[in-house]
Coordinates of C-alpha atoms in Angstrom, one line a residue:
Chain A
X1 CA -83.3 51.6 177.4
X2 CA -81.6 51.1 174.0
X3 CA -84.0 51.8 171.1
X4 CA -84.7 51.0 167.4
X5 CA -84.3 53.8 164.7
X6 CA -86.4 53.9 161.5
X7 CA -85.5 56.5 159.0
X8 CA -87.6 57.0 156.1
X9 CA -87.1 58.6 152.8
X10 CA -84.9 61.7 154.5
X11 CA -83.6 64.4 152.8
X12 CA -81.3 67.0 154.0
X13 CA -81.3 70.8 153.3
X14 CA -78.9 73.6 153.9
X15 CA -81.0 76.4 153.0
X16 CA -82.0 75.3 149.2
X17 CA -79.0 73.2 148.5
X18 CA -80.1 69.3 148.9
X19 CA -77.2 67.9 151.1
X20 CA -78.5 64.2 151.5
X21 CA -81.1 62.5 149.4
X22 CA -83.5 59.6 149.9
X23 CA -82.3 57.8 153.0
X24 CA -84.2 54.9 154.5
X25 CA -82.7 52.6 157.0
X26 CA -83.1 50.6 160.0
X27 CA -81.0 50.6 163.1
X28 CA -81.1 47.6 165.3
X29 CA -81.0 48.5 169.1
X30 CA -78.0 46.6 171.2
X31 CA -75.9 46.9 167.8
X32 CA -73.3 49.1 166.4
X33 CA -74.0 50.6 163.0
X34 CA -71.1 51.9 161.3
X35 CA -71.5 54.7 158.3
X36 CA -68.6 54.9 155.9
X37 CA -68.0 56.9 152.7
X38 CA -65.9 59.3 151.0
X39 CA -65.8 62.9 152.6
X40 CA -68.6 65.3 151.7
X41 CA -71.1 62.8 151.3
X42 CA -73.2 63.4 154.1
X43 CA -72.4 61.0 156.6
X44 CA -72.0 63.5 159.4
X45 CA -74.6 65.8 158.3
X46 CA -76.9 62.2 158.1
X47 CA -76.1 61.4 161.6
X48 CA -76.7 65.0 162.9
X49 CA -80.4 64.6 161.7
X50 CA -80.7 61.5 164.2
X51 CA -80.9 63.7 167.3
X52 CA -81.6 67.0 165.4
X53 CA -78.1 68.5 166.2
X54 CA -78.0 69.9 162.5
X55 CA -80.6 72.4 163.3
X56 CA -77.9 74.3 165.2
X57 CA -76.6 75.3 161.6
X58 CA -78.7 78.1 160.6
X59 CA -80.9 77.2 157.8
X60 CA -80.4 73.3 158.0
X61 CA -83.9 71.7 157.7
X62 CA -85.3 67.9 156.8
X63 CA -88.0 65.9 154.8
X64 CA -88.7 62.6 155.8
X65 CA -89.3 60.6 158.9
X66 CA -87.0 59.4 161.7
X67 CA -88.7 57.5 164.2
X68 CA -87.1 56.1 167.5
X69 CA -89.2 53.4 168.8
X70 CA -92.0 54.4 166.5
X71 CA -91.9 57.9 167.7
X72 CA -91.3 60.8 165.0
X73 CA -88.4 62.6 166.0
X74 CA -89.7 65.4 163.8
X75 CA -93.6 65.2 164.8
X76 CA -95.1 69.1 165.0
X77 CA -94.9 69.4 168.9
X78 CA -91.5 67.5 169.4
X79 CA -89.0 69.4 171.4
X80 CA -85.3 69.0 170.0
X81 CA -83.9 69.2 173.3
X82 CA -86.0 66.2 174.7
X83 CA -84.9 64.4 171.6
X84 CA -81.1 65.2 172.5
X85 CA -81.3 63.9 176.1
X86 CA -82.4 60.8 174.3
X87 CA -79.9 60.7 171.8
X88 CA -76.8 61.4 173.0
X89 CA -73.7 62.1 171.0
X90 CA -69.8 62.2 170.9
X91 CA -67.8 64.3 168.5
X92 CA -65.2 64.2 166.3
X93 CA -62.7 66.4 168.2
X94 CA -62.7 65.8 172.4
X95 CA -64.5 68.8 173.6
X96 CA -64.6 68.7 177.7
X97 CA -65.8 72.0 179.3
X98 CA -62.7 73.9 180.1
X99 CA -64.2 75.6 183.1
X100 CA -65.2 72.4 185.0
X101 CA -63.4 69.8 186.8
X102 CA -63.5 65.7 185.7
X103 CA -66.3 65.2 188.0
X104 CA -68.4 68.4 186.6
X105 CA -67.8 67.2 182.9
X106 CA -69.3 63.9 183.7
X107 CA -72.3 65.2 185.5
X108 CA -72.3 68.2 183.2
X109 CA -75.7 66.8 181.5
X110 CA -77.6 67.0 185.2
X111 CA -75.5 70.1 186.1
X112 CA -76.3 72.0 183.4
X113 CA -80.0 71.3 183.8
X114 CA -79.9 72.2 187.2
X115 CA -81.1 68.6 187.8
X116 CA -80.9 68.0 192.2
X117 CA -79.4 65.3 193.2
X118 CA -77.9 63.7 196.2
X119 CA -74.2 63.8 196.7
X120 CA -73.8 60.3 197.2
X121 CA -76.3 59.5 193.7
X122 CA -73.9 61.8 192.0
X123 CA -70.8 60.3 193.4
X124 CA -72.6 57.0 191.9
X125 CA -73.0 58.5 188.3
X126 CA -69.8 59.6 188.1
X127 CA -68.2 56.2 189.3
X128 CA -70.6 54.4 187.1
X129 CA -69.7 56.7 183.7
X130 CA -66.2 56.7 184.2
X131 CA -66.3 53.1 184.6
X132 CA -68.5 52.5 181.5
X133 CA -66.0 54.7 179.7
X134 CA -63.2 52.9 180.8
X135 CA -61.6 56.0 182.3
X136 CA -62.1 55.4 186.1
X137 CA -58.7 54.0 187.2
X138 CA -57.2 56.3 185.5
X139 CA -58.7 60.0 187.0
X140 CA -60.4 58.3 190.1
X141 CA -57.7 60.3 192.4
X142 CA -58.1 63.6 190.6
X143 CA -61.7 64.0 189.8
X144 CA -61.6 67.6 190.8
X145 CA -58.8 68.9 188.3
X146 CA -59.8 70.1 185.2
X147 CA -60.7 68.0 182.4
X148 CA -59.0 69.7 179.7
X149 CA -55.3 68.5 181.6
X150 CA -56.1 65.0 180.3
X151 CA -54.6 63.5 177.1
X152 CA -56.8 63.6 173.9
X153 CA -57.5 59.8 174.4
X154 CA -58.8 60.3 177.7
X155 CA -60.6 63.4 176.8
X156 CA -62.4 61.3 174.5
X157 CA -63.1 58.8 176.9
X158 CA -64.2 61.6 179.1
X159 CA -66.9 62.8 176.5
X160 CA -68.4 59.6 176.2
X161 CA -68.4 59.2 180.0
X162 CA -70.3 62.2 180.0
X163 CA -72.9 61.5 177.3
X164 CA -73.8 57.7 179.0
X165 CA -74.0 59.9 182.4
X166 CA -77.5 61.2 181.1
X167 CA -78.3 57.3 180.1
X168 CA -79.4 58.0 176.4
X169 CA -81.2 55.3 174.4
X170 CA -79.2 56.0 171.3
X171 CA -75.4 57.0 171.2
X172 CA -74.1 58.8 168.1
X173 CA -70.3 58.9 167.3
X174 CA -69.3 61.5 164.5
X175 CA -65.4 59.9 163.9
X176 CA -65.0 59.5 167.8
X177 CA -61.3 58.4 167.0
X178 CA -60.1 60.5 164.1
X179 CA -58.1 62.7 166.6
X180 CA -56.5 59.7 168.5
X181 CA -53.5 57.7 168.1
X182 CA -53.5 53.9 167.8
X183 CA -53.7 53.3 171.2
X184 CA -56.6 55.5 172.2
X185 CA -58.4 54.5 169.3
X186 CA -58.2 50.6 170.7
X187 CA -59.3 51.9 173.8
X188 CA -62.6 53.5 172.5
X189 CA -63.1 50.7 170.1
X190 CA -62.8 48.4 173.3
X191 CA -65.2 50.6 174.7
X192 CA -67.9 51.0 172.0
X193 CA -68.1 46.7 172.1
X194 CA -69.1 47.3 175.7
X195 CA -71.5 49.7 175.3
X196 CA -73.5 47.9 172.8
X197 CA -74.7 45.6 175.4
X198 CA -76.8 48.5 176.6
X199 CA -77.0 51.2 174.2
X200 CA -77.8 51.5 170.2
X201 CA -74.6 52.9 168.9
X202 CA -74.3 54.4 165.3
X203 CA -70.8 55.3 164.6
X204 CA -69.1 57.4 161.4
X205 CA -66.0 56.3 160.4
X206 CA -63.4 57.0 158.0
X207 CA -61.5 54.3 158.8
X208 CA -62.8 51.2 157.1
X209 CA -60.9 48.7 159.1
X210 CA -62.4 50.1 162.2
X211 CA -66.2 49.7 160.9
X212 CA -65.3 46.2 160.1
X213 CA -63.8 45.8 163.6
X214 CA -66.5 47.5 165.5
X215 CA -69.9 47.2 163.6
X216 CA -72.2 44.9 163.2
X217 CA -74.2 46.5 160.4
X218 CA -72.5 49.1 158.0
X219 CA -73.8 51.7 155.7
X220 CA -72.2 53.3 152.4
X221 CA -73.0 56.6 151.5
X222 CA -71.3 58.0 148.3
X223 CA -71.7 60.9 146.1
X224 CA -72.2 61.5 142.3
X225 CA -70.1 65.0 142.3
X226 CA -69.6 67.9 144.1
X227 CA -72.5 69.9 144.5
X228 CA -74.7 66.4 144.2
X229 CA -76.7 65.5 147.0
X230 CA -75.2 62.5 149.2
X231 CA -77.0 59.1 149.1
X232 CA -77.3 56.1 150.8
X233 CA -76.0 53.4 148.4
X234 CA -76.0 49.9 150.6
X235 CA -76.6 48.7 154.0
X236 CA -76.1 45.4 155.0
X237 CA -74.5 43.1 157.6
X238 CA -70.8 43.8 158.0
X239 CA -69.3 40.8 157.3
X240 CA -71.6 40.8 154.0
X241 CA -70.3 44.7 153.1
X242 CA -66.8 43.9 153.4
X243 CA -66.7 40.4 151.6
X244 CA -69.4 40.5 149.0
X245 CA -71.4 43.9 148.7
X246 CA -74.3 43.8 145.9
X247 CA -73.2 46.9 144.7
X248 CA -70.2 47.7 142.7
X249 CA -69.4 51.2 144.2
X250 CA -69.2 49.6 147.8
X251 CA -66.8 46.8 146.7
X252 CA -64.7 49.2 144.9
X253 CA -64.7 51.8 148.0
X254 CA -64.1 49.0 150.6
X255 CA -61.5 47.5 148.7
X256 CA -59.7 50.7 148.2
X257 CA -60.0 51.1 144.4
X258 CA -61.2 54.5 144.9
X259 CA -61.8 56.8 147.7
Chain B
X1 CA -17.8 59.0 164.0
X2 CA -16.3 62.4 164.0
X3 CA -18.0 65.3 162.1
X4 CA -15.3 67.4 160.2
X5 CA -16.1 71.2 159.7
X6 CA -14.0 73.3 157.2
X7 CA -12.2 76.3 158.4
X8 CA -14.1 79.1 158.3
X9 CA -13.1 80.9 155.5
X10 CA -13.5 78.2 153.0
X11 CA -17.3 77.4 154.1
X12 CA -19.5 78.4 151.8
X13 CA -22.5 79.3 154.0
X14 CA -20.4 81.5 156.1
X15 CA -20.2 85.2 156.0
X16 CA -18.5 88.3 157.4
X17 CA -19.7 89.1 160.5
X18 CA -19.4 92.0 162.8
X19 CA -18.7 91.1 166.4
X20 CA -21.5 90.8 168.7
X21 CA -20.8 93.7 170.5
X22 CA -20.4 96.0 167.7
X23 CA -24.3 97.8 168.2
X24 CA -23.6 97.8 171.8
X25 CA -20.4 100.0 171.0
X26 CA -21.8 102.1 168.4
X27 CA -24.3 103.0 170.7
X28 CA -22.0 104.1 173.2
X29 CA -19.8 106.1 170.8
X30 CA -22.5 107.9 168.9
X31 CA -24.2 108.9 172.3
X32 CA -20.6 110.4 173.4
X33 CA -20.2 111.6 169.8
X34 CA -24.0 113.1 169.8
X35 CA -23.0 114.8 173.0
X36 CA -19.8 116.5 171.4
X37 CA -21.6 117.7 168.7
X38 CA -24.7 118.9 170.6
X39 CA -22.4 120.7 173.1
X40 CA -20.2 122.4 169.8
X41 CA -23.2 123.4 168.3
X42 CA -24.8 126.1 170.1
X43 CA -25.1 124.6 173.8
X44 CA -25.8 121.3 175.2
X45 CA -29.6 120.3 175.5
X46 CA -31.4 117.0 176.1
X47 CA -33.3 117.1 172.8
X48 CA -30.7 118.2 170.1
X49 CA -28.4 115.4 171.8
X50 CA -31.2 112.4 171.9
X51 CA -32.0 113.6 168.1
X52 CA -28.2 113.9 167.2
X53 CA -27.1 110.4 168.7
X54 CA -29.7 108.6 167.4
X55 CA -29.4 109.7 163.9
X56 CA -25.2 109.1 164.2
X57 CA -26.0 105.7 165.7
X58 CA -28.5 104.9 163.0
X59 CA -26.0 106.1 160.4
X60 CA -22.8 104.5 161.4
X61 CA -24.5 101.0 162.4
X62 CA -26.2 100.6 159.0
X63 CA -23.1 101.9 157.1
X64 CA -20.7 99.8 159.2
X65 CA -22.8 96.8 159.0
X66 CA -23.3 97.3 154.9
X67 CA -19.6 97.1 154.5
X68 CA -18.8 94.1 156.4
X69 CA -22.1 91.9 156.4
X70 CA -23.7 92.8 153.2
X71 CA -27.1 94.4 152.1
X72 CA -29.1 92.3 153.9
X73 CA -27.7 92.4 157.4
X74 CA -27.8 96.3 157.1
X75 CA -31.1 96.6 156.0
X76 CA -32.2 94.1 159.0
X77 CA -29.8 96.4 161.4
X78 CA -31.5 99.8 159.7
X79 CA -35.0 98.5 160.3
X80 CA -34.6 97.1 163.9
X81 CA -32.9 100.8 164.9
X82 CA -36.1 102.4 163.5
X83 CA -38.4 100.3 165.1
X84 CA -36.7 101.0 168.4
X85 CA -36.7 104.3 168.1
X86 CA -40.2 104.5 167.1
X87 CA -40.8 102.6 170.3
X88 CA -38.9 105.2 172.1
X89 CA -41.1 108.1 170.5
X90 CA -43.9 106.6 171.7
X91 CA -42.7 106.5 175.2
X92 CA -41.4 110.0 175.3
X93 CA -45.3 111.5 176.2
X94 CA -45.9 108.7 178.7
X95 CA -43.1 109.1 180.6
X96 CA -43.2 112.9 180.4
X97 CA -46.9 112.7 181.8
X98 CA -46.3 110.2 184.5
X99 CA -43.4 112.4 185.2
X100 CA -44.9 115.7 185.5
X101 CA -47.8 114.6 187.4
X102 CA -46.1 113.0 190.1
X103 CA -43.7 115.8 190.4
X104 CA -46.3 118.2 190.8
X105 CA -48.9 116.0 192.3
X106 CA -46.8 114.8 195.2
X107 CA -46.5 118.4 196.8
X108 CA -50.2 118.2 197.9
X109 CA -50.9 114.2 198.1
X110 CA -51.2 113.3 201.4
X111 CA -53.7 111.2 203.7
X112 CA -55.3 114.5 204.5
X113 CA -56.0 115.4 200.8
X114 CA -57.8 111.7 200.3
X115 CA -60.1 112.2 203.6
X116 CA -61.1 115.9 203.4
X117 CA -63.7 117.8 201.4
X118 CA -63.3 121.5 200.3
X119 CA -66.4 122.8 201.9
X120 CA -65.5 126.1 203.7
X121 CA -62.0 126.4 202.2
X122 CA -61.5 129.7 200.7
X123 CA -58.7 131.9 199.1
X124 CA -57.9 133.3 202.4
X125 CA -56.9 129.8 203.6
X126 CA -54.8 129.1 201.0
X127 CA -52.9 133.0 201.4
X128 CA -52.6 132.2 204.7
X129 CA -51.2 129.1 204.1
X130 CA -48.6 130.4 201.7
X131 CA -47.7 132.9 204.3
X132 CA -47.1 130.1 206.4
X133 CA -49.4 131.2 209.1
X134 CA -51.5 128.0 208.5
X135 CA -51.5 124.4 207.2
X136 CA -52.5 124.2 203.6
X137 CA -56.0 122.6 204.0
X138 CA -58.8 121.3 201.6
X139 CA -58.9 117.8 199.6
X140 CA -60.7 115.7 197.3
X141 CA -62.7 113.5 199.6
X142 CA -65.8 114.5 198.1
X143 CA -65.1 114.0 194.3
X144 CA -63.5 110.6 195.0
X145 CA -66.6 109.5 196.7
X146 CA -68.7 111.1 193.7
X147 CA -66.3 109.6 191.1
X148 CA -66.6 106.1 192.9
X149 CA -70.4 106.6 193.1
X150 CA -70.9 107.7 189.5
X151 CA -68.8 105.3 188.1
X152 CA -70.3 102.6 190.1
X153 CA -73.7 103.2 188.7
X154 CA -72.6 103.9 185.3
X155 CA -71.1 100.3 185.4
X156 CA -74.3 99.1 187.0
X157 CA -76.2 100.5 184.2
X158 CA -74.1 99.2 181.6
X159 CA -72.9 95.6 182.3
X160 CA -76.4 94.1 181.9
X161 CA -77.1 96.1 179.0
X162 CA -73.8 95.7 177.2
X163 CA -73.6 92.1 178.1
X164 CA -76.9 90.8 177.0
X165 CA -76.6 92.7 173.5
X166 CA -73.7 91.1 173.3
X167 CA -75.4 87.7 173.8
X168 CA -77.9 88.7 171.4
X169 CA -75.5 89.6 168.7
X170 CA -73.2 86.1 169.2
X171 CA -76.0 83.6 169.8
X172 CA -79.2 84.8 168.7
X173 CA -78.6 87.7 166.0
X174 CA -79.4 87.3 162.2
X175 CA -80.2 89.4 159.6
X176 CA -81.1 93.2 159.6
X177 CA -81.6 93.5 163.5
X178 CA -78.3 92.2 164.1
X179 CA -76.2 94.3 161.3
X180 CA -78.0 97.4 162.4
X181 CA -77.4 96.9 166.1
X182 CA -73.4 96.5 165.4
X183 CA -73.5 99.8 163.0
X184 CA -75.1 101.6 165.7
X185 CA -72.8 100.2 168.3
X186 CA -69.8 101.4 165.9
X187 CA -71.3 104.6 165.8
X188 CA -72.0 105.0 169.4
X189 CA -67.8 103.9 170.0
X190 CA -67.1 107.4 168.1
X191 CA -69.8 109.7 169.9
X192 CA -67.7 112.6 171.6
X193 CA -68.3 112.4 175.3
X194 CA -69.4 116.0 175.2
X195 CA -72.5 114.9 173.1
X196 CA -73.2 112.3 175.5
X197 CA -73.1 114.4 178.3
X198 CA -75.2 116.8 176.7
X199 CA -77.9 114.2 175.9
X200 CA -78.0 112.8 179.5
X201 CA -78.4 116.6 180.6
X202 CA -81.2 117.2 177.9
X203 CA -82.9 114.0 178.9
X204 CA -82.9 114.8 182.9
X205 CA -84.1 118.5 181.8
X206 CA -86.9 116.8 179.6
X207 CA -87.9 114.4 182.6
X208 CA -86.9 116.3 186.1
X209 CA -86.9 120.0 185.0
X210 CA -84.3 122.3 183.1
X211 CA -81.2 122.5 185.2
X212 CA -81.3 119.3 187.0
X213 CA -77.8 117.7 187.5
X214 CA -77.1 115.2 189.8
X215 CA -74.7 111.6 190.0
X216 CA -77.2 109.7 188.5
X217 CA -77.3 112.1 185.5
X218 CA -73.7 111.7 185.2
X219 CA -73.8 107.9 185.3
X220 CA -75.9 107.8 182.5
X221 CA -74.1 109.8 180.4
X222 CA -71.0 107.4 181.1
X223 CA -73.1 104.3 180.5
X224 CA -73.5 106.3 177.3
X225 CA -70.0 105.9 176.7
X226 CA -69.3 102.5 178.1
X227 CA -71.9 100.7 176.5
X228 CA -70.3 100.5 173.2
X229 CA -67.3 99.6 174.5
X230 CA -68.9 96.7 176.9
X231 CA -70.8 95.1 173.8
X232 CA -67.2 95.5 171.8
X233 CA -65.4 93.6 174.2
X234 CA -67.7 91.1 175.3
X235 CA -68.6 90.4 171.9
X236 CA -64.7 89.4 170.6
X237 CA -64.7 87.1 173.8
X238 CA -68.2 85.6 173.0
X239 CA -67.4 84.5 169.5
X240 CA -64.2 82.9 170.4
X241 CA -65.7 80.1 172.9
X242 CA -65.6 77.4 170.5
X243 CA -68.4 76.1 168.8
X244 CA -67.8 72.3 169.7
X245 CA -68.6 73.4 173.4
X246 CA -72.4 74.8 172.4
X247 CA -72.7 71.4 170.4
X248 CA -71.7 69.3 173.6
X249 CA -73.7 70.9 175.9
X250 CA -77.1 70.6 173.2
X251 CA -76.4 67.0 172.7
X252 CA -76.7 66.4 176.3
X253 CA -80.1 68.0 176.2
X254 CA -79.1 71.3 177.6
X255 CA -81.4 74.0 176.2
X256 CA -79.8 77.1 174.6
X257 CA -80.5 79.7 177.3
X258 CA -78.6 77.4 179.4
X259 CA -75.7 76.7 177.3
X260 CA -75.3 80.0 177.2
X261 CA -75.6 80.9 180.8
X262 CA -73.5 78.1 181.9
X263 CA -71.2 77.2 179.6
X264 CA -70.7 79.9 176.9
X265 CA -70.5 82.9 179.6
X266 CA -68.5 81.3 182.1
X267 CA -66.2 80.0 179.6
X268 CA -65.7 83.7 178.4
X269 CA -65.8 85.2 181.8
X270 CA -62.2 86.4 182.1
X271 CA -62.2 88.0 179.1
X272 CA -65.5 89.8 179.9
X273 CA -64.4 90.9 183.0
X274 CA -61.2 92.3 182.6
X275 CA -63.0 94.2 179.4
X276 CA -65.8 95.6 181.6
X277 CA -62.8 96.6 184.1
X278 CA -60.9 98.4 180.9
X279 CA -64.2 100.1 180.4
X280 CA -64.4 101.5 183.5
X281 CA -61.0 102.6 183.4
X282 CA -61.8 104.3 180.0
X283 CA -64.8 106.6 181.4
X284 CA -63.4 107.0 185.0
X285 CA -61.4 110.1 183.7
X286 CA -64.3 111.6 181.5
X287 CA -64.3 115.1 182.2
X288 CA -66.6 117.3 179.8
X289 CA -70.0 114.7 180.4
X290 CA -69.6 115.0 184.2
X291 CA -69.1 118.7 184.4
X292 CA -72.7 119.4 182.3
X293 CA -74.5 116.4 184.1
X294 CA -73.4 116.0 187.4
X295 CA -72.1 119.8 188.2
X296 CA -69.6 121.3 190.6
X297 CA -69.9 120.8 194.7
X298 CA -67.3 121.6 197.2
X299 CA -69.1 119.2 200.0
X300 CA -69.5 115.6 200.5
X301 CA -72.7 114.4 198.9
X302 CA -73.5 110.7 199.7
X303 CA -76.7 110.8 197.4
X304 CA -76.1 110.3 193.7
X305 CA -80.3 110.9 193.0
X306 CA -80.1 114.4 194.1
X307 CA -78.1 117.6 194.4
X308 CA -74.8 118.4 192.3
X309 CA -72.2 116.1 192.9
X310 CA -68.2 116.3 192.3
X311 CA -66.0 114.1 190.5
X312 CA -62.4 113.8 190.4
X313 CA -61.9 115.2 186.6
X314 CA -64.3 118.0 187.3
X315 CA -62.1 118.7 190.4
X316 CA -58.9 118.7 188.7
X317 CA -60.9 121.2 185.8
X318 CA -62.3 123.7 188.5
X319 CA -58.8 123.8 190.7
X320 CA -56.8 124.6 187.5
X321 CA -59.1 126.9 185.6
X322 CA -60.8 128.5 188.9
X323 CA -58.1 128.9 191.7
X324 CA -59.7 129.7 194.6
X325 CA -57.6 132.9 195.4
X326 CA -56.7 134.6 192.1
X327 CA -53.4 136.4 193.4
X328 CA -52.0 133.2 194.9
X329 CA -53.3 130.5 193.1
X330 CA -50.6 127.8 193.4
X331 CA -52.5 126.1 196.2
X332 CA -55.0 125.2 194.0
X333 CA -52.4 124.2 191.5
X334 CA -51.1 122.1 193.5
X335 CA -54.7 120.3 194.5
X336 CA -55.2 120.0 191.0
X337 CA -52.0 118.1 190.2
X338 CA -52.5 115.9 193.1
X339 CA -56.2 115.0 192.2
X340 CA -54.6 114.4 188.9
X341 CA -52.3 111.6 190.5
X342 CA -55.2 110.1 192.5
X343 CA -57.1 109.6 189.2
X344 CA -53.9 108.3 187.4
X345 CA -53.4 105.6 190.6
X346 CA -57.0 104.6 190.4
X347 CA -57.1 104.0 186.8
X348 CA -53.7 101.9 187.3
X349 CA -55.4 100.3 190.0
X350 CA -58.2 99.4 187.6
X351 CA -55.9 97.8 185.1
X352 CA -54.3 95.8 187.5
X353 CA -57.6 94.4 188.8
X354 CA -58.3 93.6 185.3
X355 CA -55.4 91.4 184.9
X356 CA -55.8 89.7 187.8
X357 CA -59.7 89.1 187.2
X358 CA -58.6 87.6 183.9
X359 CA -55.8 85.4 185.5
X360 CA -58.5 84.3 188.1
X361 CA -61.4 83.5 185.6
X362 CA -59.2 81.8 183.3
X363 CA -60.3 78.1 182.6
X364 CA -57.9 76.0 184.4
X365 CA -55.4 74.0 182.6
X366 CA -53.2 71.5 184.8
X367 CA -52.9 67.6 185.8

């Protein structure tokens, strides 16, 4: 169920402003791909184009191709809603639905779409997803309590459980640990390691150690200056990126010489 | 390890301070002084007593503080007393209104008043009652019923329109159309209520003939007043729903309309519901638009779509301005006050309901 993504010469615009220019890359299935780079270089903008979430912002549009197992996400009659059912996303700040219990939060993908399912099937989804997000043991006795009563790290794992409950092909994570403490971060990183058995994972991170720890391949984005578009500088295996990158800017960034 | 403190006089951080109970003492003293001066100065009266005491208190308290504690503390005390005075002044009309309504309204307020109408009650009955030959009769049941029916209909009209408008403005509206809707909603907020009434009266005159008056026309007039309030309050509530929740739903492949219906509105429902209740409380006491649309009657009318219908404000108005018996108007005045008391109780009840709703629907936190 995990799929590969091929991006061909993608430009992202906000209105007339070119935010990201000329990105081409291949994202392998059942692997973790990390995006690193300084703030404002277009990592988040780019990752949101992979499930058409950028369209939520008025005026945002793209040129180019994004292929999910060879099918164009931006084809003429493609519904962004269908795309998002296959490409799930976890956000920077944990955002469980405050009106729902933990159980309903996990089932949100089905419940909000009014998909009927039997109680036993629902229970199974809840348990499988929460197990998958390493949260089951912590919340199994209080599934009917509100999700907003959990700690930040637990909330983020709840959001991951919610995202994998609908069984997407790809899971996008936009700085999933930036609002969390080191212990919760470790829990999420372990979880990413387990999830890549089944999912294609793309993660944006500001933490280079994290990129080195969790990812198989790393992409470095950079920006020439304010008002200039962000560009993909280099993409390679993570070990190579952090030991022997082929571009000077990458080496400067990963070694902490700038940024 | 012990921490040594310098004696107070040498501590550079310390200043002279008045004892804590100084303010209370000054307050009591200036109340006494105010009473004295007021009595000496042309006879004691509540108003001169209050004004003089407050004046004496503000001056003494500030000067005392300035002399002992320094300028900053003195300014602090001056402004504090001014703020309290302003608060007290704002309370005066409120308490006075509640007091006079309670004082005058309880005379005639009873179960009998709430459950009978004015049908066949004449000035003769009032005169007999005054002479002690018969009990006081005549109540406001028909007006209470009318108020409930008209307000319920107005709510039924305004809530869907208002809520959908605010959803449009927050979730879909862009550009000129949304801006002009916002502008017209603002204009509508400022419409004088009599104009709304005349609008509804004219509309029904065109549709159903001149002189058409019924409860539904009144409901239309009230909804003209209610819609902008509902739009405004729901808009505020929908805007404070965090965008992250919408994005979370979109990222799960939920279409926009389902996101709105199942995530955005439920998250904001407590605020929307209490806003609606407050809007109801706002229009339930409207008089002018109902007089020109629903008219007056002394009998019970349960059908808002035909015939004139009484409402509580119109009842107060008619009893106060057109007593049944010209020579002995007191029973009518008593009924007017009792109806006013009923109206205030209804509005108070609605406010309580609004708070209850807000608490019931609020997103739950807890572990």
